[in-house]
Structures are given as C-alpha cells and as structure tokens.
PDB file of C-alpha atoms and ligand atoms in Angstrom:
ATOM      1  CA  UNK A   1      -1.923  -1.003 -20.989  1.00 45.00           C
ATOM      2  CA  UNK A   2      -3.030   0.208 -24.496  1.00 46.00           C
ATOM      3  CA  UNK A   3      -6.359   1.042 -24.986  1.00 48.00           C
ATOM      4  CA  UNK A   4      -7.702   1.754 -21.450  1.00 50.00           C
ATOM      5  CA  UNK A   5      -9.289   4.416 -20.445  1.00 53.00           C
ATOM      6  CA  UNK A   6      -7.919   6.608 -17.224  1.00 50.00           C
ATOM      7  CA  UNK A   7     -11.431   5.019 -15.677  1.00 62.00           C
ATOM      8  CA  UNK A   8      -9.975   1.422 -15.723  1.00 83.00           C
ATOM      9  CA  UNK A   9      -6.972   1.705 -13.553  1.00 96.00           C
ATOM     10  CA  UNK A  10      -7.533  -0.394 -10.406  1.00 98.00           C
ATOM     11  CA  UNK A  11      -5.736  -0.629  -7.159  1.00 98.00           C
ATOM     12  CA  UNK A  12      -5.371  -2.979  -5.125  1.00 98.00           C
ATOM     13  CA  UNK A  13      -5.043  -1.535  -0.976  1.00 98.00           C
ATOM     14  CA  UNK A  14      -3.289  -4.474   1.284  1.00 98.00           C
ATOM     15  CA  UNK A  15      -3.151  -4.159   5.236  1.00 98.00           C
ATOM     16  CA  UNK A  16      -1.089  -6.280   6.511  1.00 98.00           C
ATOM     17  CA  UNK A  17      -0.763  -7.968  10.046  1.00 98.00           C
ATOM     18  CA  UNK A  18      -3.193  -5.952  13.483  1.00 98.00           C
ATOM     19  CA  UNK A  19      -4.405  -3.209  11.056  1.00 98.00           C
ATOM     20  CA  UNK A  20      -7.780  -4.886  11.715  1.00 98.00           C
ATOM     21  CA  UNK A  21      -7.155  -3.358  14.960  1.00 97.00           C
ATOM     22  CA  UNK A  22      -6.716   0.373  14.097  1.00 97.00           C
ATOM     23  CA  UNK A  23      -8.971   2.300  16.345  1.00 95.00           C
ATOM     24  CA  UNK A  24      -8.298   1.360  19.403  1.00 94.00           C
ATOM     25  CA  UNK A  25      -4.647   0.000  19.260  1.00 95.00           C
ATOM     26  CA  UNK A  26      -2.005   1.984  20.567  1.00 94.00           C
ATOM     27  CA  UNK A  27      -3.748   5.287  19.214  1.00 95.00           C
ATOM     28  CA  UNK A  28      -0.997   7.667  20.272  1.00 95.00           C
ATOM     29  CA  UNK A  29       0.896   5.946  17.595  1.00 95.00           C
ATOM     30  CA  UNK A  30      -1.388   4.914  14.736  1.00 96.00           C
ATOM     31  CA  UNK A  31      -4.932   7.740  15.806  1.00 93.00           C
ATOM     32  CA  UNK A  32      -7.985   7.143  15.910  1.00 95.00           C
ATOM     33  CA  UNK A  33      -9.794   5.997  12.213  1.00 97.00           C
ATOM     34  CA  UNK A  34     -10.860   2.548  12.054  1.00 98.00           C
ATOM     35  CA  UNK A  35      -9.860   0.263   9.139  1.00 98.00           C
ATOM     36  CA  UNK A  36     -13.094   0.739   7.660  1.00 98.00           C
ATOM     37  CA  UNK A  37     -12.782   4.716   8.131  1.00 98.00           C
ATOM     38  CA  UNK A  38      -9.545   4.650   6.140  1.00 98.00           C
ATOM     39  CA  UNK A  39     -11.292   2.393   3.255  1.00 98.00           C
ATOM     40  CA  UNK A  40     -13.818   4.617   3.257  1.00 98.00           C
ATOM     41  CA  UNK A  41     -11.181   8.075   2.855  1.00 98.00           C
ATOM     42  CA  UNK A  42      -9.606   5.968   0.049  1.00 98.00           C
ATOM     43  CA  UNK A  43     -12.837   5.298  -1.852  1.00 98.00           C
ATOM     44  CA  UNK A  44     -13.214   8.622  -1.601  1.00 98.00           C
ATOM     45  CA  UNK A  45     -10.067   9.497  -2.836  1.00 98.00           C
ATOM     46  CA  UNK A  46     -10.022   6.481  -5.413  1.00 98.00           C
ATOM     47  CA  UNK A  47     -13.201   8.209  -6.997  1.00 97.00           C
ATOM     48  CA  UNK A  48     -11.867  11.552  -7.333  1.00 97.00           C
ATOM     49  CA  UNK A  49      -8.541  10.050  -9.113  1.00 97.00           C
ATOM     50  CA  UNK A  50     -10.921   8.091 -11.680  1.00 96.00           C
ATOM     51  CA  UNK A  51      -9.970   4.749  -9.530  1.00 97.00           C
ATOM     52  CA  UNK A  52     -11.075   1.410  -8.781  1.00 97.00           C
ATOM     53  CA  UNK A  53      -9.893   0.577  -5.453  1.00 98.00           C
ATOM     54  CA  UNK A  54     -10.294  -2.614  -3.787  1.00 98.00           C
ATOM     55  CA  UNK A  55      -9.182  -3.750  -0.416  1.00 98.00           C
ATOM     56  CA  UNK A  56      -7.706  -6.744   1.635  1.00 98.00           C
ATOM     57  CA  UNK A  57      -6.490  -7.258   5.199  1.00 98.00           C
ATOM     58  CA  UNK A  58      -4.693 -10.558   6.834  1.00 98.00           C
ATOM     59  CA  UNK A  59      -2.843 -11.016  10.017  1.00 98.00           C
ATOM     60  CA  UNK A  60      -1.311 -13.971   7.862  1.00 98.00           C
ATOM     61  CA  UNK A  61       1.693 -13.341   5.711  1.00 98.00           C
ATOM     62  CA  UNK A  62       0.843 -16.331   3.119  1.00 98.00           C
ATOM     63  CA  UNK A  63      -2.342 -15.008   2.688  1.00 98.00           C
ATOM     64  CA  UNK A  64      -0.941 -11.892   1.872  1.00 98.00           C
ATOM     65  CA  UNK A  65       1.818 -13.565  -0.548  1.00 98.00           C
ATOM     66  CA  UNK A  66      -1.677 -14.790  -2.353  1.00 98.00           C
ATOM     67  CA  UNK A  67      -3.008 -11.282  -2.353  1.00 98.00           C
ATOM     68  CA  UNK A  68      -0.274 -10.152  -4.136  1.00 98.00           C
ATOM     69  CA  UNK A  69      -0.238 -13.042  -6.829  1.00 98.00           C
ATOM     70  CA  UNK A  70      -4.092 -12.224  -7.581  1.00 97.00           C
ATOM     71  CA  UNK A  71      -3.477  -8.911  -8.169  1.00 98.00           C
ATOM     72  CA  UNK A  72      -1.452  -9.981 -11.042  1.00 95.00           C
ATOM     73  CA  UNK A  73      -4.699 -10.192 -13.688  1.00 91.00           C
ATOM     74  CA  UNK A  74      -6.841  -7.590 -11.949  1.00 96.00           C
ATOM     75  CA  UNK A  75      -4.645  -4.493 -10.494  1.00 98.00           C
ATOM     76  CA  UNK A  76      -2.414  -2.233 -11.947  1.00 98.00           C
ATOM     77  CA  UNK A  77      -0.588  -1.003  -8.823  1.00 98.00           C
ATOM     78  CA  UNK A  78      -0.662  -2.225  -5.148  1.00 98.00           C
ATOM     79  CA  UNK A  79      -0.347   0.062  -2.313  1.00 98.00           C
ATOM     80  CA  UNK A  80       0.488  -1.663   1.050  1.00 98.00           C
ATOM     81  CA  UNK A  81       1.121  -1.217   5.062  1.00 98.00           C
ATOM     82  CA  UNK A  82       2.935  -4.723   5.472  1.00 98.00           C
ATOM     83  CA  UNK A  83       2.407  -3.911   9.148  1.00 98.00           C
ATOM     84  CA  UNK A  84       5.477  -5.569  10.852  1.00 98.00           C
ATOM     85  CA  UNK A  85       5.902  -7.754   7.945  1.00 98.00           C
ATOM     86  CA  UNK A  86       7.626  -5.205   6.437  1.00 98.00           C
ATOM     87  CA  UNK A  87      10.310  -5.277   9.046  1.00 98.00           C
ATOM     88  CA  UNK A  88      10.638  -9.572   8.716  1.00 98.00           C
ATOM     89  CA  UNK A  89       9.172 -10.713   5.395  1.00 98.00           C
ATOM     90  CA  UNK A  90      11.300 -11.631   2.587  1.00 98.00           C
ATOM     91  CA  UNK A  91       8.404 -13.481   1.680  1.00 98.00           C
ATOM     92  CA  UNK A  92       5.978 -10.615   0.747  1.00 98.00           C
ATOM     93  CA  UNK A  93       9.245  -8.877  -0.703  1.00 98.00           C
ATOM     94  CA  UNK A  94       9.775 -11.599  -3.144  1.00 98.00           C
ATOM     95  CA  UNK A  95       5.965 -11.639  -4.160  1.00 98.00           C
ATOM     96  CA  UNK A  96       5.952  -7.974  -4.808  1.00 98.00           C
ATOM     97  CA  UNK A  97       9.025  -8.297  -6.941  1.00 98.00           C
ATOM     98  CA  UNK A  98       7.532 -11.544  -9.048  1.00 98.00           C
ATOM     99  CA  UNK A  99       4.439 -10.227  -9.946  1.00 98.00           C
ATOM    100  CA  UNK A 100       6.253  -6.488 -10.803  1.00 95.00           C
ATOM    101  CA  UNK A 101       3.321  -4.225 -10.404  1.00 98.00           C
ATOM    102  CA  UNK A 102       3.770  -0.846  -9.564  1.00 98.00           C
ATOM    103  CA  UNK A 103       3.651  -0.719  -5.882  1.00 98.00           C
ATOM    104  CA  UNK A 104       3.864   1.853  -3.140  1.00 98.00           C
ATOM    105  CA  UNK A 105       4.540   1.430   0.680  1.00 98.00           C
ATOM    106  CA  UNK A 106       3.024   3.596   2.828  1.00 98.00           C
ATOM    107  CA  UNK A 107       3.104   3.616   7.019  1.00 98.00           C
ATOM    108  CA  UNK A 108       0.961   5.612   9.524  1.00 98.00           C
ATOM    109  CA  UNK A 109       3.708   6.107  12.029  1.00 98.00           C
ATOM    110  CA  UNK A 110       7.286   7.609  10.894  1.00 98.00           C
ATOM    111  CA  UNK A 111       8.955   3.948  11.036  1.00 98.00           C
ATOM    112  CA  UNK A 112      12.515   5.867  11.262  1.00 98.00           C
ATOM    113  CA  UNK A 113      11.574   7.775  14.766  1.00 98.00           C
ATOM    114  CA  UNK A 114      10.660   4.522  16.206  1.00 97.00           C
ATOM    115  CA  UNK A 115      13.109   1.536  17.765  1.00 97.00           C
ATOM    116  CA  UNK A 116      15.964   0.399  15.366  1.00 97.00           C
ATOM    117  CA  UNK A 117      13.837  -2.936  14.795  1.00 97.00           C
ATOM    118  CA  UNK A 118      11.541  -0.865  12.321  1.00 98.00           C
ATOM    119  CA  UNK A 119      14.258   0.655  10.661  1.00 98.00           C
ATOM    120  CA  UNK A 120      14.799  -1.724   7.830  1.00 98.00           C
ATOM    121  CA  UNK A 121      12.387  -2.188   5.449  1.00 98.00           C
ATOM    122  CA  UNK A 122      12.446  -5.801   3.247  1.00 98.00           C
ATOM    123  CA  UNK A 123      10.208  -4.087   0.837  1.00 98.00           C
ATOM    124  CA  UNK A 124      11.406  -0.140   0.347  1.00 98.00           C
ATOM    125  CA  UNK A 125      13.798  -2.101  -2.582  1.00 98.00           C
ATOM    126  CA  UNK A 126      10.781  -3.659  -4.474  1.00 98.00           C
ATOM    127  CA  UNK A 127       8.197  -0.344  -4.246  1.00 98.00           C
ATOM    128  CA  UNK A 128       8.492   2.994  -6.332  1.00 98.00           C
ATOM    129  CA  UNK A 129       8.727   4.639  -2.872  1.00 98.00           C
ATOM    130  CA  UNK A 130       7.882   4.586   0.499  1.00 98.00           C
ATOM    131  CA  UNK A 131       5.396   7.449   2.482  1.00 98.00           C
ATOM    132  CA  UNK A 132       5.778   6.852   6.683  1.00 98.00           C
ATOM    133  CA  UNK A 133       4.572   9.193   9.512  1.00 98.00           C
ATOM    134  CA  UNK A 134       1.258  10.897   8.139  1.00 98.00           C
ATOM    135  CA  UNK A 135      -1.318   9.225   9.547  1.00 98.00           C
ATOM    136  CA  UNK A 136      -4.224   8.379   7.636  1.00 98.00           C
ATOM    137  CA  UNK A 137      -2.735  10.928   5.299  1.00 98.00           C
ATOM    138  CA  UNK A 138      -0.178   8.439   3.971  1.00 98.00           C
ATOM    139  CA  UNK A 139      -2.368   6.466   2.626  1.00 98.00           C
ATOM    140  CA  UNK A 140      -4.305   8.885   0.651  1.00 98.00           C
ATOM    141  CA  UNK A 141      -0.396  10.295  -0.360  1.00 98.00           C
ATOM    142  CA  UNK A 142       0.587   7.198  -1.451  1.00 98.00           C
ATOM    143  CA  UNK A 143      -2.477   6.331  -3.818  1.00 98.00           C
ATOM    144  CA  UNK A 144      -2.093   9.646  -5.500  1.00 98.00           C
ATOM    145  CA  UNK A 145       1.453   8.877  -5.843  1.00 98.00           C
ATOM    146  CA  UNK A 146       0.813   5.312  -7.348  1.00 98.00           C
ATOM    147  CA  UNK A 147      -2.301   6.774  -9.657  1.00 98.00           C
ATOM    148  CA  UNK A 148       0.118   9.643 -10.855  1.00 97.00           C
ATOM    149  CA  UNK A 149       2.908   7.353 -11.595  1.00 98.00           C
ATOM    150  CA  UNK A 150       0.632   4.687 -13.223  1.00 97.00           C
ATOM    151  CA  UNK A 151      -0.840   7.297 -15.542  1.00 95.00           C
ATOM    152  CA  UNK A 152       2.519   8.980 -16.536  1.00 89.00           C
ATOM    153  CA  UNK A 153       3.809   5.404 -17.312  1.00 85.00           C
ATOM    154  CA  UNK A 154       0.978   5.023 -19.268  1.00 81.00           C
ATOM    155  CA  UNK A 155       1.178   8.272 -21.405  1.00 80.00           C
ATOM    156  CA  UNK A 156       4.593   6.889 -22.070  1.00 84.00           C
ATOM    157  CA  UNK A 157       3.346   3.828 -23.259  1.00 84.00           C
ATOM    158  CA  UNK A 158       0.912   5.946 -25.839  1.00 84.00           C
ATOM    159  CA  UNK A 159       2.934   8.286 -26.886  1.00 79.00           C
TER     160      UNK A 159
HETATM  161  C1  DQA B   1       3.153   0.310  10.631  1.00 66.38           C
HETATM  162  C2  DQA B   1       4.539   0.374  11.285  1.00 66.38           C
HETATM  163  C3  DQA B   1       5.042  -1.021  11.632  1.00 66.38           C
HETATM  164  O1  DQA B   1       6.312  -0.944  12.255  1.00 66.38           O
HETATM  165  C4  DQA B   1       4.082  -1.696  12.601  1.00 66.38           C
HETATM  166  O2  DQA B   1       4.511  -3.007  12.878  1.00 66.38           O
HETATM  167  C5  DQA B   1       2.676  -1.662  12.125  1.00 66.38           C
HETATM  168  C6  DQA B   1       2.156  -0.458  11.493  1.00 66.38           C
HETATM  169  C7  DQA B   1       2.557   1.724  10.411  1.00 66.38           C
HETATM  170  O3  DQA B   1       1.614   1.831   9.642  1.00 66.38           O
HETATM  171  O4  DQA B   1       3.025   2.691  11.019  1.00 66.38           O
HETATM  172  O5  DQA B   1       1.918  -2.603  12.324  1.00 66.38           O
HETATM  173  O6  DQA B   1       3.269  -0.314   9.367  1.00 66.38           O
END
C-alpha cells in the first residue's frame, strides 16, 4: 500500500451468474441498462474517483472462484453481484475470505423484499457491507463506498 498514488487503486467489478442478461430479463425487477450500460456508468464513475476499474462476468461459479484469486496481485478491492450465487455459494464466500481484499456486495433488487430464498446471503459475512435495491445506483454506491474505504485505510497506513 505505501507509496501509491490515489491514481493506482484498481477495482476489480464481478457479475456473477444471468447478469449477461440484464436488459431484457425480468426488467420490472432488475430495469432496463444493459451489462455494458452499467460498465460504462462505472467507468464513468471509476474516473471521477481516480479509479482503475476492470470488469468480469460468468454464469460459472468456478470461474468466478478464479476471478477472485487473480485479483489477488492486481486489485485492491472487489465489488460484486454474485447473482444467485450469493444465496448458494460457500464457494465464492470462501474465495473472498482467502484472498482478504476489501470487498463490497452490492444487488439491483432489495434481496430482503423478495422470497425468503434470497434472504441469506453466504457472502454479507466476508464483505465490508452490502448495498441491495437501487438499481443501477447500487453499483455506483457501492464503488464509492469501496474507493472511500480503500483510501481511508490507506491514510491509516501513512499516517
Ligand atoms: C441479484 C439478486 C439475486 O437474488 C438474483 O439471483 C440475481 C440478481 C440482484 O442484483 O438483485 O441474479 O443479485
């Protein structure tokens, strides 16, 4: 952490499992951006906070496990949707938790107005905190949450 500049703070954005779909599924629930649209709002965002973000999406929840483990050497602080992964995976849980970046969950629809199945989240234990039910909005939320907390750890650090 030492020595870098607020420029070279990286994130790493993960979508997890039929994000690839956003657009046209169930748009009552999720609206109407695309994937790509959402990227795009982040860049956006990323740029204004002084941040590198880079993105990945998989439907598979190993590939996502490796997402995670890569981000080790080249992110600071990972900000995933874990789709319905979140509600099943002790998998992606346990990858968060070994690699012990910074993370942040974030969720389009409020997870706790919807059936008892999305309830329970594996990973709310393993993240700083958890943003659900603003749209496209949470995502944007929850990078300035990460970036904030990243850069307040680091003035720690320096100080
Ligand atoms: C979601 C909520 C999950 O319950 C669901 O399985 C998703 C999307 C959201 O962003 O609201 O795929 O993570």
């Amino acid at each position: 952490m030492r020595g870098l500049t607020l420029s070279d703070l990286s994130i790493l954005v993960l979508h997890g499992p039929n994000l690839n779909l956003l657009g046209s599924r169930e748009p009552e629930i999720y609206g109407s951006l695309t994937l790509a649209k959402i990227n795009i709002l982040l860049e956006a965002e990323g740029a204004k906070l002084q941040t590198n973000v880079s993105f990945m999406q998989s439907n598979h929840e190993g590939i996502l496990v490796d997402g995670i483990h890569e981000a080790l050497d080249k992110h600071q602080g990972i900000l995933i949707n874990a789709g319905a992964y979140t509600h099943t995976s002790l998998a992606l849980r346990d990858a968060i938790a070994a690699v012990d970046l910074p993370a942040v969950e974030v969720h389009l629809s409020n997870i706790y107005r919807r059936e008892d199945f999305r309830h329970h989240s594996y990973i709310s234990s393993v993240v700083i905190g958890q943003i659900s039910g603003f749209g496209a909005q949470s995502y944007l939320l929850g990078l300035q949450a990460l970036v904030h907390h990243l850069r307040k750890e680091r003035k720690e650090i320096e100080s």
